[in-house]
C-alpha positions as a Markdown table, in Angstrom:
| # | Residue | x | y | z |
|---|---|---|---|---|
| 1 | Unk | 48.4 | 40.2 | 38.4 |
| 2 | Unk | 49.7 | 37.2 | 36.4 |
| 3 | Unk | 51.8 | 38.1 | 34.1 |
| 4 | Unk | 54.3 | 34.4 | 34.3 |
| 5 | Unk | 52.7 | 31.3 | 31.8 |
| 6 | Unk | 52.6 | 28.7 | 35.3 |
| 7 | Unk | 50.5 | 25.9 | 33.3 |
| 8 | Unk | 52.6 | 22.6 | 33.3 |
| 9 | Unk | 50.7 | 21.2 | 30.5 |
| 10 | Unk | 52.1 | 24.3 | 28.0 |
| 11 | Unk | 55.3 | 24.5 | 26.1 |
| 12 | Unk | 55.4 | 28.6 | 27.0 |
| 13 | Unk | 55.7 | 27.3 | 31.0 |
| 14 | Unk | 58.0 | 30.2 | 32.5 |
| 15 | Unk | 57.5 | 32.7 | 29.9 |
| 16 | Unk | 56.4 | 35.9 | 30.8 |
| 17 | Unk | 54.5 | 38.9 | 29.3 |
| 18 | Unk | 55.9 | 41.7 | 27.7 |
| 19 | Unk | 53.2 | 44.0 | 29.0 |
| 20 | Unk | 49.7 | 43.3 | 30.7 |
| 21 | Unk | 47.8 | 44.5 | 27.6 |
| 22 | Unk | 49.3 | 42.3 | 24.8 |
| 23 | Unk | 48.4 | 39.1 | 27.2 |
| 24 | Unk | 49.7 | 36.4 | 24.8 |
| 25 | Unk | 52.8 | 38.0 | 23.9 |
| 26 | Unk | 56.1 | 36.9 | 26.2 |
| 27 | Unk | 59.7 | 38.9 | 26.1 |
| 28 | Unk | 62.4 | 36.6 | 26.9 |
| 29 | Unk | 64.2 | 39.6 | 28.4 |
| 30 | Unk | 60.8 | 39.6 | 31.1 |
| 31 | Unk | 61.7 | 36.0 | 31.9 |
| 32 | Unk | 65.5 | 36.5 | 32.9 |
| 33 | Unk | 63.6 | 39.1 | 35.3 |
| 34 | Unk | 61.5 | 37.0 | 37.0 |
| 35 | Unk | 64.0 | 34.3 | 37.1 |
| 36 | Unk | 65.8 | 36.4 | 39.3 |
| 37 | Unk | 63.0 | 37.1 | 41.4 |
| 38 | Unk | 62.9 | 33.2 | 42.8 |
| 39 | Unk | 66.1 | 34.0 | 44.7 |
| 40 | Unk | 64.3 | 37.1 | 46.2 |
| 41 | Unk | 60.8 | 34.7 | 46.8 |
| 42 | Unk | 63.1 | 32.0 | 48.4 |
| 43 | Unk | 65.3 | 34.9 | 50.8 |
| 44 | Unk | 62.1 | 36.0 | 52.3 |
| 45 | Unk | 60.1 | 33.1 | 52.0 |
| 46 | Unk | 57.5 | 34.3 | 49.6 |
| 47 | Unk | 57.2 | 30.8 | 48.8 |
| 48 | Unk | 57.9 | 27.6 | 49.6 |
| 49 | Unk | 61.4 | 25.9 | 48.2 |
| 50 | Unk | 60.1 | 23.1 | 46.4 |
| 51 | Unk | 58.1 | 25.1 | 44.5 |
| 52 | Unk | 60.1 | 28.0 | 43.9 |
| 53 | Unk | 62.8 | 25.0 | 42.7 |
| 54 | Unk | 59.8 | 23.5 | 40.4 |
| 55 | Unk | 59.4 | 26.8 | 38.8 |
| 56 | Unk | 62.7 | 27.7 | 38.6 |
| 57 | Unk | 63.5 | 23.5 | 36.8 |
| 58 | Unk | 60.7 | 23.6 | 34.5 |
| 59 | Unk | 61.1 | 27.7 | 33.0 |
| 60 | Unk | 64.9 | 26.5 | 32.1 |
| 61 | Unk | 63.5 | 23.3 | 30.4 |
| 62 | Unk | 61.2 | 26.1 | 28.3 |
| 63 | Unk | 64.1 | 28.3 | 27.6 |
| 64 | Unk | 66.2 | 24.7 | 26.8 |
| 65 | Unk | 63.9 | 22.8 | 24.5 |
| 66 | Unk | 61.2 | 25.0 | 23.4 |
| 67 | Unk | 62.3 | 28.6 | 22.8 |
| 68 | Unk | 63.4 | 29.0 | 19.5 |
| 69 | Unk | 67.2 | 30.9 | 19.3 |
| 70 | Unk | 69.5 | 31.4 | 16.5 |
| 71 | Unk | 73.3 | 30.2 | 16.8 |
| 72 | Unk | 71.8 | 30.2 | 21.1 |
| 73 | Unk | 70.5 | 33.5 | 20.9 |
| 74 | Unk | 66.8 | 33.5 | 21.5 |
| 75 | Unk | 64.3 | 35.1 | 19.8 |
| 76 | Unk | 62.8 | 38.7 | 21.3 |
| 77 | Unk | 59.3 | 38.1 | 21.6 |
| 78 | Unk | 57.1 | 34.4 | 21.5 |
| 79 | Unk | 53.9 | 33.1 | 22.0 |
| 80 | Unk | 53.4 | 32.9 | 25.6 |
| 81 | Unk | 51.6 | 29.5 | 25.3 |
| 82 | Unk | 53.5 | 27.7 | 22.4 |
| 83 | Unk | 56.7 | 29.5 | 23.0 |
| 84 | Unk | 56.6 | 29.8 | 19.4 |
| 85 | Unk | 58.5 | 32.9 | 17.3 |
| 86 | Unk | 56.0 | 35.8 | 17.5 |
| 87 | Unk | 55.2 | 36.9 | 13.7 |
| 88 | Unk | 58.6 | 37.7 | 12.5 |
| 89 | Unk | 60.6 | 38.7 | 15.8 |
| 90 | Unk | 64.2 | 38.8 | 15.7 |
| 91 | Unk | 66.5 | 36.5 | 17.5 |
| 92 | Unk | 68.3 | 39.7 | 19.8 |
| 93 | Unk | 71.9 | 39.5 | 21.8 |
| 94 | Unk | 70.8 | 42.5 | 24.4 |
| 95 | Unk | 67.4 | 40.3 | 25.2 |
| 96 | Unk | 69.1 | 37.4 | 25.0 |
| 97 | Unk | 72.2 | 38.8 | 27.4 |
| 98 | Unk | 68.5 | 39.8 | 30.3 |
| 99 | Unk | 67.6 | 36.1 | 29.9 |
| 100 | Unk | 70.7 | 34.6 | 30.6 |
| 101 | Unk | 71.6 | 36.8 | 33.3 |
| 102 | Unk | 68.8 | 35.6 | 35.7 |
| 103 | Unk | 70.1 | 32.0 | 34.2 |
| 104 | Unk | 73.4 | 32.8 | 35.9 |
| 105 | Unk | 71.9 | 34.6 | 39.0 |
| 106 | Unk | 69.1 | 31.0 | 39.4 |
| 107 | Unk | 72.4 | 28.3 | 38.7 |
| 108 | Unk | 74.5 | 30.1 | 41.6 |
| 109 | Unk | 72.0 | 30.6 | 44.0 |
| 110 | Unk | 70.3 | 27.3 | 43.8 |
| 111 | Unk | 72.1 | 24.1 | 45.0 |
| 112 | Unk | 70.2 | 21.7 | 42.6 |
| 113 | Unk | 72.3 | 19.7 | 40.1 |
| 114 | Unk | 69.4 | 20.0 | 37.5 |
| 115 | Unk | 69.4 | 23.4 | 37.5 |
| 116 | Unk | 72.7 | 24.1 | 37.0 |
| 117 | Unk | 72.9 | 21.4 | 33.9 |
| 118 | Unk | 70.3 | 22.9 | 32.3 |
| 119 | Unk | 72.0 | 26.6 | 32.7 |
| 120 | Unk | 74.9 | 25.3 | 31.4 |
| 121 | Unk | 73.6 | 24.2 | 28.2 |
| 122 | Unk | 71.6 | 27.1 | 27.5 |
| 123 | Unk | 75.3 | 29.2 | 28.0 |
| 124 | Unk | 77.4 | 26.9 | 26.5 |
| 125 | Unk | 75.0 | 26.9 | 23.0 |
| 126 | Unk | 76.0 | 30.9 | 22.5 |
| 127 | Unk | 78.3 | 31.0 | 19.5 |
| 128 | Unk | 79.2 | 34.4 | 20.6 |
| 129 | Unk | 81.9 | 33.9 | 18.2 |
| 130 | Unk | 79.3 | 34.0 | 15.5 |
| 131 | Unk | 77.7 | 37.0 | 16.2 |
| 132 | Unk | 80.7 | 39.3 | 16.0 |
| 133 | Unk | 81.7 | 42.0 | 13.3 |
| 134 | Unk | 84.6 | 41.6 | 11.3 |
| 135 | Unk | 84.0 | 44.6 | 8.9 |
| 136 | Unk | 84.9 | 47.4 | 10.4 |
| 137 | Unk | 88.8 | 48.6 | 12.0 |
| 138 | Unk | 87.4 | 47.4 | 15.4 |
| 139 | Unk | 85.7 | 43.9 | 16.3 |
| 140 | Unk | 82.2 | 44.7 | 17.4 |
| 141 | Unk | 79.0 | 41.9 | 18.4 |
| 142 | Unk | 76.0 | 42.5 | 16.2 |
| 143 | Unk | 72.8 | 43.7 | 17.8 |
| 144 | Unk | 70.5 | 41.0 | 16.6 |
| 145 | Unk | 69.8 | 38.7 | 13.9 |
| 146 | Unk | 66.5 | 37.9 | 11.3 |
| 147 | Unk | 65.9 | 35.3 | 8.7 |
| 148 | Unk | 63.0 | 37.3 | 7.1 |
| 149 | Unk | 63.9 | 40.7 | 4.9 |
| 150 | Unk | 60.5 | 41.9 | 6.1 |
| 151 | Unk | 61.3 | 40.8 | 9.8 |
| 152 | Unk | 61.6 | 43.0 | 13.2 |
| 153 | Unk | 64.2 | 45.6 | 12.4 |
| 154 | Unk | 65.6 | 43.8 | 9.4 |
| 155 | Unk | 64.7 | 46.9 | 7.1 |
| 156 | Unk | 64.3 | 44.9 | 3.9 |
| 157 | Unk | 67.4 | 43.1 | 4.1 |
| 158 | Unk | 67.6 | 39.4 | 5.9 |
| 159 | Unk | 70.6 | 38.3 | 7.9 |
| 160 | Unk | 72.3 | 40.5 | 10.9 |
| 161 | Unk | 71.1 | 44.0 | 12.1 |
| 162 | Unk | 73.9 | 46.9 | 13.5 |
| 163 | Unk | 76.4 | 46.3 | 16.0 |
| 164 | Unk | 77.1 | 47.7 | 19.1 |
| 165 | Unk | 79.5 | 50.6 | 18.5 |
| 166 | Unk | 77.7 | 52.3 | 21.1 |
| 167 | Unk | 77.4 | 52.5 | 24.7 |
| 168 | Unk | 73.7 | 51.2 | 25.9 |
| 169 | Unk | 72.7 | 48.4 | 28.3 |
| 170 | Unk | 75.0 | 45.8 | 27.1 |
| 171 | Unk | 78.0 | 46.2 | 29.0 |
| 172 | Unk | 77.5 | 42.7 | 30.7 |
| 173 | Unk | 77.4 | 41.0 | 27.8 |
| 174 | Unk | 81.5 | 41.4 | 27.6 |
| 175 | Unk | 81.7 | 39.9 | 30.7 |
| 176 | Unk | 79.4 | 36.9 | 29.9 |
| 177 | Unk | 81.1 | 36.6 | 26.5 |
| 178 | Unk | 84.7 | 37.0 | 28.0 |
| 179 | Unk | 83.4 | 34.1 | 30.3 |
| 180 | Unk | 82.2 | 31.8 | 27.9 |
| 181 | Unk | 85.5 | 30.1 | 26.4 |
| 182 | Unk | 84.4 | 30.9 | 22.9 |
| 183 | Unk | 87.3 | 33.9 | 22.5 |
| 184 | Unk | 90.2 | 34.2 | 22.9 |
| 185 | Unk | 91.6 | 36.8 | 25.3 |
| 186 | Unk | 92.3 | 39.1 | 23.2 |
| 187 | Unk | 89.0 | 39.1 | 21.2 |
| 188 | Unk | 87.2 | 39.7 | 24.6 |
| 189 | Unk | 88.9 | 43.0 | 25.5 |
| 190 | Unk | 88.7 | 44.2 | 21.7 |
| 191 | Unk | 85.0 | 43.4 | 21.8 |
| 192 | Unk | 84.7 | 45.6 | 25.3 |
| 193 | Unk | 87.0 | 48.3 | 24.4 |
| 194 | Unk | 85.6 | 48.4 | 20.8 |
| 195 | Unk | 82.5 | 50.3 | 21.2 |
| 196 | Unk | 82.3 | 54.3 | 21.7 |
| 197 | Unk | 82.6 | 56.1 | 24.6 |
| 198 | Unk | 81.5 | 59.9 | 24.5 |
| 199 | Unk | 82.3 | 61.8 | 27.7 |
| 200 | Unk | 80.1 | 64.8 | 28.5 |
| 201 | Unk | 79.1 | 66.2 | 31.6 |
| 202 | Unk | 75.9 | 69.0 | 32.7 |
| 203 | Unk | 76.5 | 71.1 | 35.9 |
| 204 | Unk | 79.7 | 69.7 | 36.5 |
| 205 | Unk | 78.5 | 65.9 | 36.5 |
| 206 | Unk | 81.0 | 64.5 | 33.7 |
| 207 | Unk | 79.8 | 61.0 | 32.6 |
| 208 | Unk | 80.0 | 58.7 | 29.4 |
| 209 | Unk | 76.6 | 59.0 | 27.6 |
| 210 | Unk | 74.7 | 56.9 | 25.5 |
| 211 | Unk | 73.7 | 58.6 | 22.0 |
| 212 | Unk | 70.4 | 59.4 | 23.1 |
| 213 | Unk | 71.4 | 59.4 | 27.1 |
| 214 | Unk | 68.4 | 57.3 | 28.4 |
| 215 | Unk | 68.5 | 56.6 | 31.7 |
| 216 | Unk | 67.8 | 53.1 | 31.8 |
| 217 | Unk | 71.0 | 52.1 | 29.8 |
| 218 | Unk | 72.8 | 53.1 | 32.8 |
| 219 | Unk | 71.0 | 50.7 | 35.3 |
| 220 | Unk | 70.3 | 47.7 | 33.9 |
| 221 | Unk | 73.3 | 46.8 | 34.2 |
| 222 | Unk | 73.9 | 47.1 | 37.5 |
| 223 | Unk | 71.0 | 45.0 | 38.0 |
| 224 | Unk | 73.2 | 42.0 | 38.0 |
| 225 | Unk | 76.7 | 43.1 | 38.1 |
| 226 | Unk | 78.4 | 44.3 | 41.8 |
| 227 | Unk | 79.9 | 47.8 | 39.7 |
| 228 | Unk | 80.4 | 49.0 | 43.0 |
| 229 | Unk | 83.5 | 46.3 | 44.4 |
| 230 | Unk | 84.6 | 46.0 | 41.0 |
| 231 | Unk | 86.3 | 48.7 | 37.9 |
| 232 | Unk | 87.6 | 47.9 | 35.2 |
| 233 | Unk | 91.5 | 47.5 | 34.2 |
| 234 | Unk | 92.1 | 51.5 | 33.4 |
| 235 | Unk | 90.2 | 52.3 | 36.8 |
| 236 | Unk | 87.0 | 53.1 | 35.5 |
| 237 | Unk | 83.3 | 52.5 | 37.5 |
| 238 | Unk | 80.3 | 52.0 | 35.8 |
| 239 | Unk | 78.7 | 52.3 | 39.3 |
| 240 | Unk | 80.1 | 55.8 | 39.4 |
| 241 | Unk | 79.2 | 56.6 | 35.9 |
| 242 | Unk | 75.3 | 55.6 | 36.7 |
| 243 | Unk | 76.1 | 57.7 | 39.9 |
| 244 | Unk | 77.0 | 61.0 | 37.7 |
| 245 | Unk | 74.3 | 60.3 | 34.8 |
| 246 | Unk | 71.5 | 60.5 | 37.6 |
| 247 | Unk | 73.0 | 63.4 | 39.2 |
| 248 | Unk | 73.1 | 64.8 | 35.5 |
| 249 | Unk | 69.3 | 63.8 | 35.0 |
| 250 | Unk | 68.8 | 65.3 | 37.9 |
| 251 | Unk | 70.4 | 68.5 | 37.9 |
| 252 | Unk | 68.4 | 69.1 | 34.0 |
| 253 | Unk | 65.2 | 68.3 | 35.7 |
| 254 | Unk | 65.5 | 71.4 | 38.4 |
| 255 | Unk | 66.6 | 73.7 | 35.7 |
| 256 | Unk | 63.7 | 72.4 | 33.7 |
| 257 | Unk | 60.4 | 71.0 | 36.0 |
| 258 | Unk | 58.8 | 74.4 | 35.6 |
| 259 | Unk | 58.0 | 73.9 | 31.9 |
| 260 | Unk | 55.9 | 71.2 | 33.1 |
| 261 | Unk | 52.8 | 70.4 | 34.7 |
| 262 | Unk | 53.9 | 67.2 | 35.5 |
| 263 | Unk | 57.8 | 67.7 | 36.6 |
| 264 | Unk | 58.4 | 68.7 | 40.0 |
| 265 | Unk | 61.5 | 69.3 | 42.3 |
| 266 | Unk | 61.7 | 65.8 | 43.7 |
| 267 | Unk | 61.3 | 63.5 | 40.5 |
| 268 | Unk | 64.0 | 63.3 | 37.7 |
| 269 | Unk | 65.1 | 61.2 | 35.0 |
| 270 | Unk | 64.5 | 60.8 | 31.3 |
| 271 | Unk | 63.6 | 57.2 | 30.0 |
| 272 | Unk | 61.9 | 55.1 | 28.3 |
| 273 | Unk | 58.3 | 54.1 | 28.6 |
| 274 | Unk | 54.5 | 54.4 | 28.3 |
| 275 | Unk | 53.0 | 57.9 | 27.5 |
| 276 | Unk | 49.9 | 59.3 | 26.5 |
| 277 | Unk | 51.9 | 59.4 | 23.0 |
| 278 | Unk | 53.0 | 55.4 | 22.8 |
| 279 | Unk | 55.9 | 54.1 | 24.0 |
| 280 | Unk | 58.6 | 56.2 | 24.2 |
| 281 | Unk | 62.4 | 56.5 | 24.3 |
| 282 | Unk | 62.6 | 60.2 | 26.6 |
| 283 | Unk | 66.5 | 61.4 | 26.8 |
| 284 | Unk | 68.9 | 63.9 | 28.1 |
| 285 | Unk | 71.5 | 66.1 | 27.4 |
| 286 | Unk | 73.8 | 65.4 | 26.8 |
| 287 | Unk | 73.6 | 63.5 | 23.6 |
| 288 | Unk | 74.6 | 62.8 | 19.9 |
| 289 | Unk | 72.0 | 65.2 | 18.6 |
| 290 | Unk | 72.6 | 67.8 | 21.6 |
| 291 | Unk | 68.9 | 67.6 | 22.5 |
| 292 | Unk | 66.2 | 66.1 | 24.9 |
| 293 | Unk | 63.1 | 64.8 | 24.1 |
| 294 | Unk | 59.9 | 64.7 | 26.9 |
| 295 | Unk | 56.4 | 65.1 | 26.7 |
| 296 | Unk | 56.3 | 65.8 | 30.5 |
| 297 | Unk | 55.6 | 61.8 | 31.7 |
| 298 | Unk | 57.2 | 60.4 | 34.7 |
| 299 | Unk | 58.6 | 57.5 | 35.0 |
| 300 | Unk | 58.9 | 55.7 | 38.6 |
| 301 | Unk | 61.1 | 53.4 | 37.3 |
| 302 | Unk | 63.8 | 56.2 | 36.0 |
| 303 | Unk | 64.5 | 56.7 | 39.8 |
| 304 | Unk | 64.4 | 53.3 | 41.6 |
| 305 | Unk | 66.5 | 52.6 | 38.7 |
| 306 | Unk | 69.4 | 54.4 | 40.8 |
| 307 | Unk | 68.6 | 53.6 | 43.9 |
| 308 | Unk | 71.9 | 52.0 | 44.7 |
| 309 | Unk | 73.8 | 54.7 | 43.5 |
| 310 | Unk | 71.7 | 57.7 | 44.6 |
| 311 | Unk | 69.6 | 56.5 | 47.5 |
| 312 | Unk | 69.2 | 59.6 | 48.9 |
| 313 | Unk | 67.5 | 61.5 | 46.1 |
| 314 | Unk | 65.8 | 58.8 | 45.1 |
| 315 | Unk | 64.1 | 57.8 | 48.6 |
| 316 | Unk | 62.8 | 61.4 | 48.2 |
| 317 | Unk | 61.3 | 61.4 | 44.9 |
| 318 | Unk | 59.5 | 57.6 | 45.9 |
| 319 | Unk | 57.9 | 59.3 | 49.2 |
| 320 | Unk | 56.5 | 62.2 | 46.7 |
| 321 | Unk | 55.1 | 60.0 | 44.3 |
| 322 | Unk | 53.4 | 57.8 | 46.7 |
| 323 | Unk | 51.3 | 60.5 | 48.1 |
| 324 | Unk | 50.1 | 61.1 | 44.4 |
| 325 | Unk | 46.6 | 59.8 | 44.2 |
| 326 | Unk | 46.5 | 56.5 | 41.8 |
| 327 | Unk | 50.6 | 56.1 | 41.0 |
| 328 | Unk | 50.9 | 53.6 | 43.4 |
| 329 | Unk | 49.2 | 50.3 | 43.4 |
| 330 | Unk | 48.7 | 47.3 | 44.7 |
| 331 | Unk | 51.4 | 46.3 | 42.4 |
| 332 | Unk | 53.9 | 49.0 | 43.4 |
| 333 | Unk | 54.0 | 52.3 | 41.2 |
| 334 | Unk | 52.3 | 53.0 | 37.7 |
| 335 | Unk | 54.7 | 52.8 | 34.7 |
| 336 | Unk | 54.2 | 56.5 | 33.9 |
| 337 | Unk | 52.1 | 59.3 | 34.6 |
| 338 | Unk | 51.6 | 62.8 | 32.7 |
| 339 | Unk | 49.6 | 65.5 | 33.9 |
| 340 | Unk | 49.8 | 68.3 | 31.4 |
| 341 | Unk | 47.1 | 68.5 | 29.1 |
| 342 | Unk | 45.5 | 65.9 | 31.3 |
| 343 | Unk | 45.3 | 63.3 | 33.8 |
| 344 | Unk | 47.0 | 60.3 | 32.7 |
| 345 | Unk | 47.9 | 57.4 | 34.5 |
| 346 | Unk | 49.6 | 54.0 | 32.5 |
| 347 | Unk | 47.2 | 51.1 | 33.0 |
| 348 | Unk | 50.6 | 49.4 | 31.0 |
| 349 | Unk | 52.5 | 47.0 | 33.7 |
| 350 | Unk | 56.0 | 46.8 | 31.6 |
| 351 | Unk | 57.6 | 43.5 | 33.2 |
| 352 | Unk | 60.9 | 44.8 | 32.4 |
| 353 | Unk | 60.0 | 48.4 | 33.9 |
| 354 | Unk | 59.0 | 46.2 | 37.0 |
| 355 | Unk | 61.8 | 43.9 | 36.9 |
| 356 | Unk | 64.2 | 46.9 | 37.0 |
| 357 | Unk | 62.6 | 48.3 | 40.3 |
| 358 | Unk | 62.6 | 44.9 | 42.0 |
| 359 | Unk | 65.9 | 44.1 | 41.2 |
| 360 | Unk | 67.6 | 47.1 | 42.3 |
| 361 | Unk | 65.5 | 47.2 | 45.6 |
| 362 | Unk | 67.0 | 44.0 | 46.0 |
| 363 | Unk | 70.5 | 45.4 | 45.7 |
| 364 | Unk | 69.7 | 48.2 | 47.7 |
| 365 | Unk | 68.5 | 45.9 | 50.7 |
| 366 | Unk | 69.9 | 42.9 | 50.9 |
| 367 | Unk | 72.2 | 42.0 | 47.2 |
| 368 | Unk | 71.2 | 38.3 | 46.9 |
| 369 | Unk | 70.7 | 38.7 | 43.2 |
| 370 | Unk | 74.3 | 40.5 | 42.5 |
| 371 | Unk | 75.9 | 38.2 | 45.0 |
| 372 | Unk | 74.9 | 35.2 | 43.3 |
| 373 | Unk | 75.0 | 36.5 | 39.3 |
| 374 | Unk | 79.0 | 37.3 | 40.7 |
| 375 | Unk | 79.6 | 33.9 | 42.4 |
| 376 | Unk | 79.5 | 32.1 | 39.4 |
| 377 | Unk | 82.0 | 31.0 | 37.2 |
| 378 | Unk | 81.5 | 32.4 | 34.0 |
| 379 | Unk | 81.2 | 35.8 | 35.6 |
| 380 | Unk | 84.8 | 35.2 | 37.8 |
| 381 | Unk | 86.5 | 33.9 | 34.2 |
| 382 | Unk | 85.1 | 36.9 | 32.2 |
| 383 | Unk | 86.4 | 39.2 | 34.7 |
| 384 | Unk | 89.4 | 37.8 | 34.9 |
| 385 | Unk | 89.7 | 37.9 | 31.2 |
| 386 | Unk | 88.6 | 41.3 | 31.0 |
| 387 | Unk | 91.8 | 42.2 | 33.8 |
| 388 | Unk | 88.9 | 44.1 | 36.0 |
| 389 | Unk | 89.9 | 44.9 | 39.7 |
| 390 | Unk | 87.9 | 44.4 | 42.7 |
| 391 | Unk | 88.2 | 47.4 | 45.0 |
């Protein structure tokens, strides 16, 4: 399945799809996914150097000269070919923050001085300074950004969207941010201990939740960042907290997998992602509006998703699933599947669903992604800055 643009002679070179089904429509959060997966291709010798060095050169040239990014942000989704804005996307920190991290992860791993120049650029143009909130008691980074009133997510109203007073997938950014030279000391750890954290536990698995406590806020994460050497400066583990929200998922699901056709003892976890319904965001309790929300659909991805943290559960739901006729592929597993009112299997491939399950089998094997996204320099400053501890 080709889901990366690999024609030299387009501006889009690099990109990659959001999804199989929308086939000229890149996410630049895909690309900082498959980025990362040139370190894994050169580890085991999926392909040869020079050409994993090629690919690696020329998608950092796209990101460089042809994407198009606001104050360095990028935009969410472009052509695949032009690398063009698509319609009126907005220019996002949280896809922006998925791009950047396989930037960091390609620049350490690879010695090539090109590579590293071109990295450096793209960092060094994030005015992360720009992009914070001064308006409220606490300092807080905006969510994204849109020129047009009638843009993505602009809700008739040009200029930036929401903050991040929440917990969700972007605690990296802080790091990167913290990293970057652009604040001060004291802005970084305002920034990081600015947004709300709502401790809750079920069964006795005590955790801070997102509002709607989606699984996958939890592990991307992790994806990059070694959470399990490192806490931050009051003691706290986000590798533990990932740890305790699974087990949470978890124990709901064997209260809960009778109610549906689809559930069973072994699988678990509430995310987001195709269903027979659209694309959804599924979620846990607990959360802001003390409820979940399912339509019985699995998700593969929910689980792998923790495999660092929880390999023990987890290697038991993947053995189940396989033996399930048609959920996995030649590609690995399905997106989704939901068997209630009847047999439905995704024919959606979501890169970033993917990239998830490669990255943290990565981790779980061998952790030449995470080893390299922490040997650089911007990671070892912004951890600094941010006074975390390794362990």
């Amino acid at each position: 399945m080709k889901l990366t643009n690999d024609r030299e002679n387009e501006k889009g070179y690099g990109l990659t799809l959001d999804h199989n089904l929308k086939p000229d429509v890149a996410s630049i959060a895909s690309t900082g996914f498959v980025l990362s997966s040139y370190i894994i291709a050169d580890t085991y010798g999926y392909l040869p150097r020079k050409e994993i060095v090629k690919r690696v050169k020329k998608t950092l040239e796209t990101l460089w000269y042809n994407v198009p990014h606001f104050k360095g942000f990028f935009v969410h989704f472009v052509d695949i070919h032009t690398a063009s804005r698509y319609k009126k996307s907005e220019y996002s920190t949280v896809d922006t923050l998925l791009c950047i991290k396989g930037v960091i992860a390609v620049s350490s791993y690879f010695d090539d001085l090109e590579i590293k120049h071109l990295a450096d650029k793209i960092l060094n143009r994030i005015e992360w300074d720009f992009f914070i909130d001064h308006r409220s008691d606490k300092k807080r980074f905006y969510t994204a950004y849109n020129p047009d009133k009638d843009g993505d997510y602009a809700n008739g109203e040009a200029g930036f969207i929401y903050y991040w007073h929440m917990l969700a997938e972007q605690i990296v950014m802080y790091i990167i941010a913290a990293g970057s030279k652009r604040l001060s000391n004291e802005t970084a750890l305002e920034l990081y201990e600015g947004f709300e954290r709502n401790l809750g536990s079920y069964q006795g698995h005590k955790y801070y939740y997102s509002p709607g406590n989606t699984l996958f806020v939890y592990q991307y994460p992790l994806c990059w960042l070694d959470g399990k050497n490192w806490i931050n400066k009051d003691g706290f583990s986000w590798y533990q907290n990932l740890k305790n929200a699974t087990l949470g998922h978890r124990a709901w699901n064997l209260r809960n997998y009778k109610r549906f056709k689809t559930f069973s003892r072994e699988t678990f976890g509430l995310t987001a992602s195709s269903s027979p319904n659209g694309y959804s965001v599924f979620h846990c309790v607990p959360s802001i509006s003390n409820s979940y929300l399912t339509d019985g659909t699995i998700q593969p991805n929910a689980m792998i998703g923790s495999l660092i943290t929880n390999p023990k559960e987890v290697l038991k739901a993947l053995f189940y699933m396989k033996d399930i006729p048609k959920v996995w592929t030649k590609y690995g597993f399905v997106d989704a599947y939901n068997f209630e009112d009847r047999k439905w299997i995704s024919k959606q491939f979501i890169t970033i669903d993917n990239g998830l399950e490669m990255l943290m089998a990565n981790a779980y094997l061998s952790g030449e992604v995470v080893a390299s996204f922490m040997n650089h320099e911007i990671i070892k400053r912004g951890l600094e800055v941010l006074q975390w501890k390794k362990i």
